[in-house]
Amino acid sequence: MAERRLYRGALALLCLLNLVWVWGLEVFPAQDLPQHLAYVRILRDYDDPGLPYQRLYRLPERFQSYFTPYYLLAALARATSVEVALRLVLSLWVVAMFAAFHLLVAAVHPEDRGPPWAALLAPLLLWGPCFAMGFLQYFLALPPLLLAAAALLRWSRGGEARWWPAAALASAALVASIHLVAAGALLLFGLLLAVFGRPARRWLPALATAGALALAVGLWSGLGEAGIGEPGKLEFADAARAAHGLEFLNTVFRITWQDPLVKTSYALWTAFGPYRWNGQIWTALALAAVAAVAWSAGRGQRPAPAWGPARRTALAFAVAAWLLPWGIEAPSEATFVDFRLFTPAWALLLALWPAPRRAAREVRWAVIAAALLVTVQFGVRARGFAAEARPAVGLLEAAQPPGMLMSLPFHNRSSHFGKQFRLTHFLPMYYTVRHAGLNAQFWGRYVHHLPIDYRDRPPVLTPDWYPWQFETAHLADSDFLLVQWPTPDSSPRYAAAARRAQPLLEGAVWQVRCAAEWCLYRVVEKPPAGGAVEGLAGGEPGE
């Protein structure tokens, strides 16, 4: 009883601490998230005649399952604000992740009736690379994905409560209603569980889950669209003639593969957090300490292994995630496939660790300490990023009256997170989220599954992610320009691009205000006296 009280108290404390970050951070370290929030702002205020959204944008004609989080957030935002709505949804997501991972660990160890202590490591799954990339729909689909996996394990084992099949099918339908790659991950898990489970009757849960996924996708297709776009034409004959052996499949399906070193980076970010090495080392040391304490306390004892089919399925899923490609463009586009599947694979591997039911007390406290360190480290790093973002977000208030904003980011990096996560790139989108301004950087509907399209043409801008292509003509549709000048930590290519852009800006803009490496400019045909663009002094922007 005391052990269970300790577990529940630790679980509640960790959940509360992670909710503190949800409500306490000014800006979340999530790369694409500002773009998603811009969709929510436009959906919320589209009918406001005082805003230009109806003139510039067109709402989707048919509904897609991918739009579900947007409409949920927009509905909540009408009663609060876009960012409060996000925090409400993220709060539910945090609680759901802890609950789903708790159930998954318990399902992997069905014979152990003690608390599933490994479930306390849920913060490793919360603030991982999928969140840092800002994959809103995908990371929101993770709790029902883990819950469905737990329910499938219980169902496949047999002799469990009758509501597990219903939980598996309902969770599968919910996953398919949020993100199709998450639905594919669940389908893969179900099939692997059927292959590695015995006897053959365990194919029933996998087939039923596949049916639930297909039914949900079919219903969305009937009510609107599944979000996969129009299947492209597959040219097998031409590809076969031009390729060597099975290589023709890469051409037919336009498959992109990542090399093992890149995948290793994915694995490190997933296991130890999306930080630079000086952040990852703390997570690695914490997990190593837990392993060392558990090994020392368990000498002479044989730990209770995970349920056999669950162990085999988890290992097979991890191998499959490693072997999958990065992207497939035909018959429909799906990118970051292996990157995304590393998170559920890591959840399954973490769940294999035996709960220290009968182990020494120090093992439990080691797990609690590791979980607290992971949670606190994310908060410290996220607060550091929020401080980096504050100058950019603050400058947006000076872009008045609201107009069209273009941005030139010549740095993109955070000193607290890995270089893969270009967390500052979409900070200018808060001009739309917070100030109802327009942003040339807005995605629009550049792929089929995004909801809002331009009525006419997108505004002219420098191709996003390629600031070295800047030309003065790219300012034609913009009223303001927000520049993130390079710092000594910037890539040499970005620094060279900034030096090239500086003379092109002379006479085209005048400086409104600068803060740190960020500068806001107003676009004019001829700048007023004394309003010339200030240059870089030793790689730093003028103040």
Coordinates of C-alpha atoms in Angstrom, one line a residue, residues 34 38 59 63 91 113 210 251 291 305 378 382 392 412 442 468 477 502 530:
P34 CA 3.3 28.9 -34.9
A38 CA -2.0 30.8 -37.5
L59 CA -11.6 28.1 -46.3
F63 CA -13.6 18.5 -44.2
S91 CA -3.0 20.1 -20.6
R113 CA 0.5 -6.4 -9.9
A210 CA -7.2 -2.6 -39.2
T251 CA 11.4 6.1 -58.5
A291 CA 20.1 1.1 -14.8
P305 CA 10.5 -10.4 -17.8
F378 CA 12.9 20.5 -20.4
A382 CA 12.3 25.7 -22.9
A392 CA 11.4 38.7 -32.0
N412 CA 17.2 29.9 -37.1
F442 CA 2.2 31.6 -44.0
W468 CA 20.4 33.6 -49.7
D477 CA 3.8 42.7 -51.4
Q502 CA 22.4 44.1 -46.5
G530 CA 18.5 58.7 -41.1

